[in-house]
mmCIF file of C-alpha atoms and ligand atoms in Angstrom:
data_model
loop_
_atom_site.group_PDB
_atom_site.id
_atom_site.type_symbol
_atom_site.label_atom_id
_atom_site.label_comp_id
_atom_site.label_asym_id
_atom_site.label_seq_id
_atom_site.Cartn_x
_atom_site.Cartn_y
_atom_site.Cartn_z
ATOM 1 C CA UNK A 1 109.591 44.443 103.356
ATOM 2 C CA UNK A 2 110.742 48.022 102.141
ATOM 3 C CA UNK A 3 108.739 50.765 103.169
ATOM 4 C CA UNK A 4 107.920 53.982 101.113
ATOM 5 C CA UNK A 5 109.298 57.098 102.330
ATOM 6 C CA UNK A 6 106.315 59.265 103.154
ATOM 7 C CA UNK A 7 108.745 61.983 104.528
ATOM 8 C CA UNK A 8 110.971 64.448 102.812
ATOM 9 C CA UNK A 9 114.818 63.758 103.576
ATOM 10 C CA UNK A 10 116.454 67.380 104.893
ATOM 11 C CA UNK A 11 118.347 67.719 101.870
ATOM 12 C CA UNK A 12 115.419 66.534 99.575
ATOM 13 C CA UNK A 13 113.014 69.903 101.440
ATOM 14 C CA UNK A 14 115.927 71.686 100.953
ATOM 15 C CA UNK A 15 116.374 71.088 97.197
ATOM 16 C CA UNK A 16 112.864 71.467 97.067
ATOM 17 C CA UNK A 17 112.571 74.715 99.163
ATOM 18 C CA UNK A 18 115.340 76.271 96.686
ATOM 19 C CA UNK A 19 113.242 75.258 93.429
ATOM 20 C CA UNK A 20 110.231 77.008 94.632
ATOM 21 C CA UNK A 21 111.812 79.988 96.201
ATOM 22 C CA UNK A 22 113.754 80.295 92.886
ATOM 23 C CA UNK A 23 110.736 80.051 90.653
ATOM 24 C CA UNK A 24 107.910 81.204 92.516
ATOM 25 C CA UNK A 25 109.658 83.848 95.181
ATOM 26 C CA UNK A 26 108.072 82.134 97.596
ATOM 27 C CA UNK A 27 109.938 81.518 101.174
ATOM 28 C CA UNK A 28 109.674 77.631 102.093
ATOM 29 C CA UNK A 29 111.379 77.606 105.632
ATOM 30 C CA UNK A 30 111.687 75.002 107.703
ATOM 31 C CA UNK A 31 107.586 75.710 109.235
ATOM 32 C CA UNK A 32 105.850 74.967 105.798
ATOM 33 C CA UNK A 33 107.537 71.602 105.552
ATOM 34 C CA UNK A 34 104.340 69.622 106.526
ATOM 35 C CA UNK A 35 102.233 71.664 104.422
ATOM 36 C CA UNK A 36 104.269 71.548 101.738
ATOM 37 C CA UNK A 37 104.249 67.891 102.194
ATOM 38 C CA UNK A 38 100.381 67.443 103.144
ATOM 39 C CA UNK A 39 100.073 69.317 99.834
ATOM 40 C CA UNK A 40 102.139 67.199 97.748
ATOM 41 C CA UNK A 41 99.977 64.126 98.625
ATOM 42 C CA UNK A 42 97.815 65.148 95.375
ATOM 43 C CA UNK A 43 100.557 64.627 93.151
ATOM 44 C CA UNK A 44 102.255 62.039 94.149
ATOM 45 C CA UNK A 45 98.761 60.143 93.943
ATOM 46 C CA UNK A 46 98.094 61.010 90.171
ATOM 47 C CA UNK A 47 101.633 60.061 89.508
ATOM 48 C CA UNK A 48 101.737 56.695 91.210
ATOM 49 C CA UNK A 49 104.625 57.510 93.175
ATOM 50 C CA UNK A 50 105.211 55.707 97.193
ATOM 51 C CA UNK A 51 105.716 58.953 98.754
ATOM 52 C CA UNK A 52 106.737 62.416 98.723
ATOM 53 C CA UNK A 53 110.474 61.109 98.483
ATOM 54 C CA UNK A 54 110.052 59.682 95.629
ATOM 55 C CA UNK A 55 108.097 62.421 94.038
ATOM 56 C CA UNK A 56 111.405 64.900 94.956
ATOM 57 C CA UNK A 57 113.767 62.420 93.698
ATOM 58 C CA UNK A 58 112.056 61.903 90.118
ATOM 59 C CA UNK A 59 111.179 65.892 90.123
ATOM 60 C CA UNK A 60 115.108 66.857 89.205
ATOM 61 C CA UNK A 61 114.932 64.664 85.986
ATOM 62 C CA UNK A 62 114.990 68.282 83.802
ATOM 63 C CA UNK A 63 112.411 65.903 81.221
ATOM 64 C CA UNK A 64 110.246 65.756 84.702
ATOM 65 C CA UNK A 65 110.708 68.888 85.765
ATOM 66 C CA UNK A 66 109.876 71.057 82.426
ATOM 67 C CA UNK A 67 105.972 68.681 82.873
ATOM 68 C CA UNK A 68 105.808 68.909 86.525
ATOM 69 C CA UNK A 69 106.411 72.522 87.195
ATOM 70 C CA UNK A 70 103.046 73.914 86.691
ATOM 71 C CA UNK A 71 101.667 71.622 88.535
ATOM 72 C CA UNK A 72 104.205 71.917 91.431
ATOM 73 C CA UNK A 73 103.484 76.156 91.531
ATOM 74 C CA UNK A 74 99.589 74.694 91.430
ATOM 75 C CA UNK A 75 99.989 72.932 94.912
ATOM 76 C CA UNK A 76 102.606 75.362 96.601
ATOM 77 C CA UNK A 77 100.999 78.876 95.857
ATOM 78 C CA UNK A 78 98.015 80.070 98.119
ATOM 79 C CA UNK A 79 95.155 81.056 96.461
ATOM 80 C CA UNK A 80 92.564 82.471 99.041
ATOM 81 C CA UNK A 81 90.356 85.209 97.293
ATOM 82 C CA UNK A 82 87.289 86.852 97.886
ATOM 83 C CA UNK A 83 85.109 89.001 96.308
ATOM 84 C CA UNK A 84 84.766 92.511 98.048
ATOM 85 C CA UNK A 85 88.180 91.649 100.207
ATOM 86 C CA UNK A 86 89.338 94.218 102.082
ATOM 87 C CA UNK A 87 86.261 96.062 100.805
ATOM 88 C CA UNK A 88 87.825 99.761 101.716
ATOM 89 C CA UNK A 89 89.847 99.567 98.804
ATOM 90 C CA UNK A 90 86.812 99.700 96.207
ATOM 91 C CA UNK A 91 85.528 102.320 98.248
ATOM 92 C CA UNK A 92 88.682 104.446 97.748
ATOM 93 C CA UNK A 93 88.732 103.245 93.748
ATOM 94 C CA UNK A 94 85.431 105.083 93.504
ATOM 95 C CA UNK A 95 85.313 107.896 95.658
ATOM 96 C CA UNK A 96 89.119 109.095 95.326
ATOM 97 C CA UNK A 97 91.083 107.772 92.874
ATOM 98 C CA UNK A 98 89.366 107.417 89.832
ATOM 99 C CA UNK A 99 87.913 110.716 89.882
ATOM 100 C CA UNK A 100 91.576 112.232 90.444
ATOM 101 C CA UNK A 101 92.984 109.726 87.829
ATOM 102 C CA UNK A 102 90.531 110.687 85.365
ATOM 103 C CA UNK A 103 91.708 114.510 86.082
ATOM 104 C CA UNK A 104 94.923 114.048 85.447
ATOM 105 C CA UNK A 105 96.510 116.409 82.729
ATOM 106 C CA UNK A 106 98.982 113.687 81.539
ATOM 107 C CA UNK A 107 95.579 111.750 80.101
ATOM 108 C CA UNK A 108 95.424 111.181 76.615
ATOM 109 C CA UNK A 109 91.934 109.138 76.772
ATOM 110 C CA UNK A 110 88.976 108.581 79.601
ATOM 111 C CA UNK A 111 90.445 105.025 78.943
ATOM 112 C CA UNK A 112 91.301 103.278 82.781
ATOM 113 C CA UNK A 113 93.377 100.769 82.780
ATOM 114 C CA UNK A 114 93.493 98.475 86.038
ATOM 115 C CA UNK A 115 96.111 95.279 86.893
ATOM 116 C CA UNK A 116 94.960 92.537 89.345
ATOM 117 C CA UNK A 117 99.066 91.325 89.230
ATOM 118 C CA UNK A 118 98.197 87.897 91.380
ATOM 119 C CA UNK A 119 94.678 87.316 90.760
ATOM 120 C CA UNK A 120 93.633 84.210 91.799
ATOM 121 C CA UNK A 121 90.410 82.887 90.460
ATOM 122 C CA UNK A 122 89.857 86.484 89.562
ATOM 123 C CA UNK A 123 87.531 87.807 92.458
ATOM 124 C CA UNK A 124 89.672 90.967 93.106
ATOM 125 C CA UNK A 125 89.694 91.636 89.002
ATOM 126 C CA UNK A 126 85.830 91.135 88.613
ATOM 127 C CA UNK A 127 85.061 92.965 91.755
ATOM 128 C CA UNK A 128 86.477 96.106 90.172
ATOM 129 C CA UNK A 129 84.804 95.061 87.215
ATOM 130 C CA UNK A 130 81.625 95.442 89.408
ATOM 131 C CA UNK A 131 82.711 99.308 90.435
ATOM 132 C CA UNK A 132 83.664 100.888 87.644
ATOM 133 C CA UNK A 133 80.660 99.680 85.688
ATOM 134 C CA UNK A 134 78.523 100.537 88.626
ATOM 135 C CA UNK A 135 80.185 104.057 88.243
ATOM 136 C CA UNK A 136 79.776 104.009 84.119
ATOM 137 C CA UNK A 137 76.030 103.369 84.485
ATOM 138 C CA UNK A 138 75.612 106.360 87.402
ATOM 139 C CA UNK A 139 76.830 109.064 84.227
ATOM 140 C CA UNK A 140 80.740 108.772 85.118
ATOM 141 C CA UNK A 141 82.396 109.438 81.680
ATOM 142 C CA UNK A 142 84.953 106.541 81.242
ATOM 143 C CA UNK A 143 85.629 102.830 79.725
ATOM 144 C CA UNK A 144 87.788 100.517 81.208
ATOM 145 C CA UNK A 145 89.659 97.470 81.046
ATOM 146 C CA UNK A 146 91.292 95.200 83.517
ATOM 147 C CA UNK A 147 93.869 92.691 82.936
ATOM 148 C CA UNK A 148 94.447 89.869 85.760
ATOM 149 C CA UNK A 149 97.785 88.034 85.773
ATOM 150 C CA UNK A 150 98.735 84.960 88.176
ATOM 151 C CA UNK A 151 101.461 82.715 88.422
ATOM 152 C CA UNK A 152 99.391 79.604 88.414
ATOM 153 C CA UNK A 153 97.586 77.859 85.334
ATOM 154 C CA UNK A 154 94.815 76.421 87.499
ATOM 155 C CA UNK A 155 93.311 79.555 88.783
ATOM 156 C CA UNK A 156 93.492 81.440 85.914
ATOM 157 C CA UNK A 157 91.271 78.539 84.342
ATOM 158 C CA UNK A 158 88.940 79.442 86.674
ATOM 159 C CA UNK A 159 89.396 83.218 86.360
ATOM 160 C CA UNK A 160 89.004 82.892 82.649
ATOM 161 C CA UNK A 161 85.578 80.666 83.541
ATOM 162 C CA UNK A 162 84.375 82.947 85.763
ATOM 163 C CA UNK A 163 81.865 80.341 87.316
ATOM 164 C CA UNK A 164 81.669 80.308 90.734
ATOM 165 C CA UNK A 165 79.789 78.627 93.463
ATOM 166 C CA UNK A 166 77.231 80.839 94.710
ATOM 167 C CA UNK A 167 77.829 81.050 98.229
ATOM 168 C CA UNK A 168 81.187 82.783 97.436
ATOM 169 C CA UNK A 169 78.909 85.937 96.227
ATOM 170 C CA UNK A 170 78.195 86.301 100.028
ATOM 171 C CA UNK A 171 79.741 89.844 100.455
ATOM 172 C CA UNK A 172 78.895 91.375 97.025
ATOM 173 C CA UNK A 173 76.140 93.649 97.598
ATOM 174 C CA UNK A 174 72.743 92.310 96.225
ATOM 175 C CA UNK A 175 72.234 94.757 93.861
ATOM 176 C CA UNK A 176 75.320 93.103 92.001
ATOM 177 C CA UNK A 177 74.613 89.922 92.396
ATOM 178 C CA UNK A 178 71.472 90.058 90.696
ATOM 179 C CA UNK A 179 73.260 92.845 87.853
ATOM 180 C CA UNK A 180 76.232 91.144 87.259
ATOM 181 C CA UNK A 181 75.944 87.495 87.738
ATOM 182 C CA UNK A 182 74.249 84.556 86.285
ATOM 183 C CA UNK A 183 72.665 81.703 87.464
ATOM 184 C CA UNK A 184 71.919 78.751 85.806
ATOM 185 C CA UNK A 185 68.500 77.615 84.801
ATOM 186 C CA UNK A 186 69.144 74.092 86.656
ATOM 187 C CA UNK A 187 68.288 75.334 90.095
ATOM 188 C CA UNK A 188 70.021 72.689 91.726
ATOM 189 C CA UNK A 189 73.596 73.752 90.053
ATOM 190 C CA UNK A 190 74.130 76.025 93.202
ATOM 191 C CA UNK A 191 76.579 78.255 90.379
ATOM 192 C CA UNK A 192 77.064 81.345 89.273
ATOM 193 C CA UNK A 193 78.681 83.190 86.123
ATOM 194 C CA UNK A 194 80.244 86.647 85.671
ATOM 195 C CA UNK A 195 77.526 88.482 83.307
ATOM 196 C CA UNK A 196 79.667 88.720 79.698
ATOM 197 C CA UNK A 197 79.664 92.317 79.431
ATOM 198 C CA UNK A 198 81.959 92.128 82.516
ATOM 199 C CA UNK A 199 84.142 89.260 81.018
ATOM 200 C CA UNK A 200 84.624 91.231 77.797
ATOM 201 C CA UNK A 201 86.424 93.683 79.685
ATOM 202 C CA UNK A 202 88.535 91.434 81.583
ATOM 203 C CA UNK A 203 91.250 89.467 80.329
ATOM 204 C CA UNK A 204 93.668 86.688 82.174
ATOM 205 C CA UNK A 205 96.814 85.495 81.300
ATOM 206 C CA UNK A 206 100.074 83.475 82.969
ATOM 207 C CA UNK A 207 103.030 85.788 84.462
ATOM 208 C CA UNK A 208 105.144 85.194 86.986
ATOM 209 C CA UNK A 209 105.950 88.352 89.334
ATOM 210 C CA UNK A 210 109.576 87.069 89.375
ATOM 211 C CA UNK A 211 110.557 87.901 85.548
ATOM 212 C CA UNK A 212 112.871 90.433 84.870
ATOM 213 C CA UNK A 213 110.452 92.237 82.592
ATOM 214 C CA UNK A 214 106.484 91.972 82.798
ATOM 215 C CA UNK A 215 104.379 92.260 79.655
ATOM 216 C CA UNK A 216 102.667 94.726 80.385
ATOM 217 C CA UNK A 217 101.695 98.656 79.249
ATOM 218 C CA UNK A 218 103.394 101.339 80.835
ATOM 219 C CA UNK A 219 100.735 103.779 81.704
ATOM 220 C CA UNK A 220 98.134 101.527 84.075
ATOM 221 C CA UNK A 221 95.803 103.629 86.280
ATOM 222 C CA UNK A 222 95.812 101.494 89.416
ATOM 223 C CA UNK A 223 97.777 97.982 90.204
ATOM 224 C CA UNK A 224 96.377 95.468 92.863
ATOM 225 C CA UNK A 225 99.179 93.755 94.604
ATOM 226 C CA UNK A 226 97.618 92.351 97.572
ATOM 227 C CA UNK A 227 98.032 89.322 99.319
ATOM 228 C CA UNK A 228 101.018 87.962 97.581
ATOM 229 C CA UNK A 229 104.512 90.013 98.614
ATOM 230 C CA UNK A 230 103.912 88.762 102.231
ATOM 231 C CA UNK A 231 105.192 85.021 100.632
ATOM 232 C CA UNK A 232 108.571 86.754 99.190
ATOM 233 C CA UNK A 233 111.236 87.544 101.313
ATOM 234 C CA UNK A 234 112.416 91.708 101.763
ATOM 235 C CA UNK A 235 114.896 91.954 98.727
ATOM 236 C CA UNK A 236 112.118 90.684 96.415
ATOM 237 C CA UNK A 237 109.454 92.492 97.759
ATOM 238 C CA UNK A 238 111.442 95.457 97.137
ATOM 239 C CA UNK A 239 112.261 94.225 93.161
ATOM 240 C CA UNK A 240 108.343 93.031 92.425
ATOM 241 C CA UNK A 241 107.448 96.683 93.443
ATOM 242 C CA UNK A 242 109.838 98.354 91.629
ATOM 243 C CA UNK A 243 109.146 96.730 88.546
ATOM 244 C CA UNK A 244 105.256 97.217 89.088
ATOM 245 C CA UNK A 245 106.165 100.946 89.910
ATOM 246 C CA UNK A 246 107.768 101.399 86.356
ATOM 247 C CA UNK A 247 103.918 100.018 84.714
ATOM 248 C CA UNK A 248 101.908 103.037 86.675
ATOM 249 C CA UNK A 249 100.922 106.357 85.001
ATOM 250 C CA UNK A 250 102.524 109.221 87.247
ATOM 251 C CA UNK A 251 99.928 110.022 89.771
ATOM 252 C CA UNK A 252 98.208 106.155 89.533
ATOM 253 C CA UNK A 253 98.060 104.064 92.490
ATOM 254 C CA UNK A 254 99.496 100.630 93.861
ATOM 255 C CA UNK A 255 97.407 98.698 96.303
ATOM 256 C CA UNK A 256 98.798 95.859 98.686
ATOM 257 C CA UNK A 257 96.941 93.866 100.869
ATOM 258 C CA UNK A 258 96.248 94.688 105.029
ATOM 259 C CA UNK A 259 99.546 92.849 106.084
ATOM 260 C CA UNK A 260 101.881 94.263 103.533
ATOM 261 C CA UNK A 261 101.935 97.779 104.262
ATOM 262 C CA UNK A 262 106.025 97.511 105.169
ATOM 263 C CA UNK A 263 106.589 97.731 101.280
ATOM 264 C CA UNK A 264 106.570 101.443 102.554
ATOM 265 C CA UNK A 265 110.290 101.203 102.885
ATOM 266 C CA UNK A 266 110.750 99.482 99.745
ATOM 267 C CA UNK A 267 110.475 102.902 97.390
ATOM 268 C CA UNK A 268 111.468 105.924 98.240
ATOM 269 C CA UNK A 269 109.280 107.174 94.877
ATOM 270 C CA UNK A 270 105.823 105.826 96.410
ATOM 271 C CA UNK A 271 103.915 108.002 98.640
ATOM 272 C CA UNK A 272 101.506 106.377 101.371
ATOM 273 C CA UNK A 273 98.157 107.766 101.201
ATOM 274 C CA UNK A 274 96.454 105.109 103.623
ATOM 275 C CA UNK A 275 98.353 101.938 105.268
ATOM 276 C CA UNK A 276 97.894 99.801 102.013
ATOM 277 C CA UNK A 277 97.246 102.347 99.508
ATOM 278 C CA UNK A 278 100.417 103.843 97.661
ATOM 279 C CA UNK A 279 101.082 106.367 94.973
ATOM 280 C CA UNK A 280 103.694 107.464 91.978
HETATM 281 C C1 LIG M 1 96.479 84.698 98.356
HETATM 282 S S1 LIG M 1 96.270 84.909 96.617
HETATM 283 C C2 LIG M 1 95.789 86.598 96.525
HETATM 284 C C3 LIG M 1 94.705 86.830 95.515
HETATM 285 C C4 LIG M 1 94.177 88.258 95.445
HETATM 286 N N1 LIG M 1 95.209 89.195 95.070
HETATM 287 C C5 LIG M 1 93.562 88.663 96.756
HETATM 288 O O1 LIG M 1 94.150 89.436 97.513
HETATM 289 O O2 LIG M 1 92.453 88.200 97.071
HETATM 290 C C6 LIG M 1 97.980 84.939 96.084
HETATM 291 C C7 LIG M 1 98.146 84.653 94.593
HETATM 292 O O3 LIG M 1 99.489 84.971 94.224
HETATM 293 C C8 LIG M 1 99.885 84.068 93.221
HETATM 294 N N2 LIG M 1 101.350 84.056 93.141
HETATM 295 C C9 LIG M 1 102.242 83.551 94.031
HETATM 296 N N3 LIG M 1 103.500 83.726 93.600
HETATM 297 C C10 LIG M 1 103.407 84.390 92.419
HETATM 298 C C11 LIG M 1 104.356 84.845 91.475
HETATM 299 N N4 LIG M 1 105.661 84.661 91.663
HETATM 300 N N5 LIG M 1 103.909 85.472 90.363
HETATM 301 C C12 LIG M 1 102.579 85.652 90.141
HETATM 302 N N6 LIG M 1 101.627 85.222 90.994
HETATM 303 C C13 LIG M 1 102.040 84.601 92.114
HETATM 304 C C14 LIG M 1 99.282 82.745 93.662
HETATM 305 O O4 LIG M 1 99.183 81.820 92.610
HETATM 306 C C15 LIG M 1 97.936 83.198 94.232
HETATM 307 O O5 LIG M 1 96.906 83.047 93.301
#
């Protein structure tokens, strides 16, 4: 009787490390190799394959590969959001800089632009959402818009949804939840949906942080980064930000997340005004 390889071969995690860290920018050493294969499990199931051997050996086909590589970046990326993470940073949005950013003498409009570059399921984009309306309605003179990019299809889906379950509104202040989200009229759906005045004013498309050249206007007010450059490795970290750097206004503001405030080093240009907050 054969038996399926359930393992990965060294050379096939290797091949398979090397795709991902060449698409994605993610590192895939030698520690992830049981998550990456627990994770593969998925796939290999909806494709009828024996095992995650299989699965690598069919994924080099380029006629497999061109299919299967959204759905690979799907299972490898990490996608842990929250609304209100790392709450000090909305604080700061609303009490420092958008009040200096709308000051600024370079301004040709009270028009804010704001980038959630890796936005998962879009908690971090709609959050802001949530503060700079909050600040509109208390007589600050300003629109805005936010745009929310992510590498991977199936959160932006989500993101682009903006249906939730409810528990995950657990640290939005209550005020909000009851302003800026619906709930369903089944009371036994235990969902919840952005309100669409806040989804007008957010948009969410595909981009991967590794192109050479992002989409993207020139002049955006304030860029979350956060919780994504701690997967790439120094050298990218260092390109990612530059090429986010060249999007920002002079005097706008890049924010990383709580363990990534080493991409100090990475510009000489950026200027540390708290651990995580940086600016041009
Ligand atoms: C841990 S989540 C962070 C979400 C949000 N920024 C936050 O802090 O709550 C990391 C996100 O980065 C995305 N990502 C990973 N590699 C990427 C890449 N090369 N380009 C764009 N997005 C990427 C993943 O798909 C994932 O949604």
């Amino acid at each position: 009787m054969v038996h399926a390889k359930r393992q990965l071969s060294d050379r096939q995690f290797r091949s398979l490390a090397e795709l991902i860290e060449d698409q994605v920018g993610i590192k895939m050493p030698n520690a992830k190799r049981l998550m990456l294969e627990g994770r593969l499990h998925k796939r290999v199931r909806a494709l009828n394959y024996s095992g995650v051997s299989e699965y690598v050996d069919n994924l080099f086909d380029k006629a497999v590969l061109d299919d299967e590589l959204t759905h690979l970046i799907d299972v490898v990326t990490t996608n842990k959001t929250d609304f209100f993470r790392e709450p000090q940073h909305f604080d700061f949005l609303k009490t420092v800089a958008v009040p200096e950013l709308l000051k600024l003498p370079n301004r040709k409009s009270n028009d804010l632009k704001v980038w959630s570059a890796a936005c998962s399921t879009g908690m971090e984009a709609y959050t802001t959402a949530m503060v700079l309306d909050d600040m509109v309605r208390a007589g600050a003179r300003f629109q805005f818009r936010i745009l929310g990019t992510d590498i991977s299809t199936a959160v932006l889906r989500v993101a682009t949804a903006a249906i939730y379950n409810r528990e995950v509104t657990a640290p939005v202040p209550p005020q909000f939840v009851e302003r800026y989200f619906l709930t369903s009229r089944d009371r036994s759906r235990e969902e919840v949906r952005v309100v669409p005045e806040l989804r007008r004013l957010t948009n969410f498309t595909r981009m991967n942080l590794m192109d050479s050249s992002y989409p993207v206007d020139r002049d955006v007010d304030v860029i979350f980064c956060r919780n994504v450059l701690i997967y790439f490795d120094r050298e990218t970290q260092r390109k990612v930000v530059e090429q986010l750097c060249s999007h920002l206004r002079p005097g706008g503001y890049l924010l990383v997340g709580h363990s990534e405030s080493m991409i100090h080093s990475a510009l000489p240009k950026l200027r540390q005004v708290q651990p995580t907050v940086f600016k041009l």
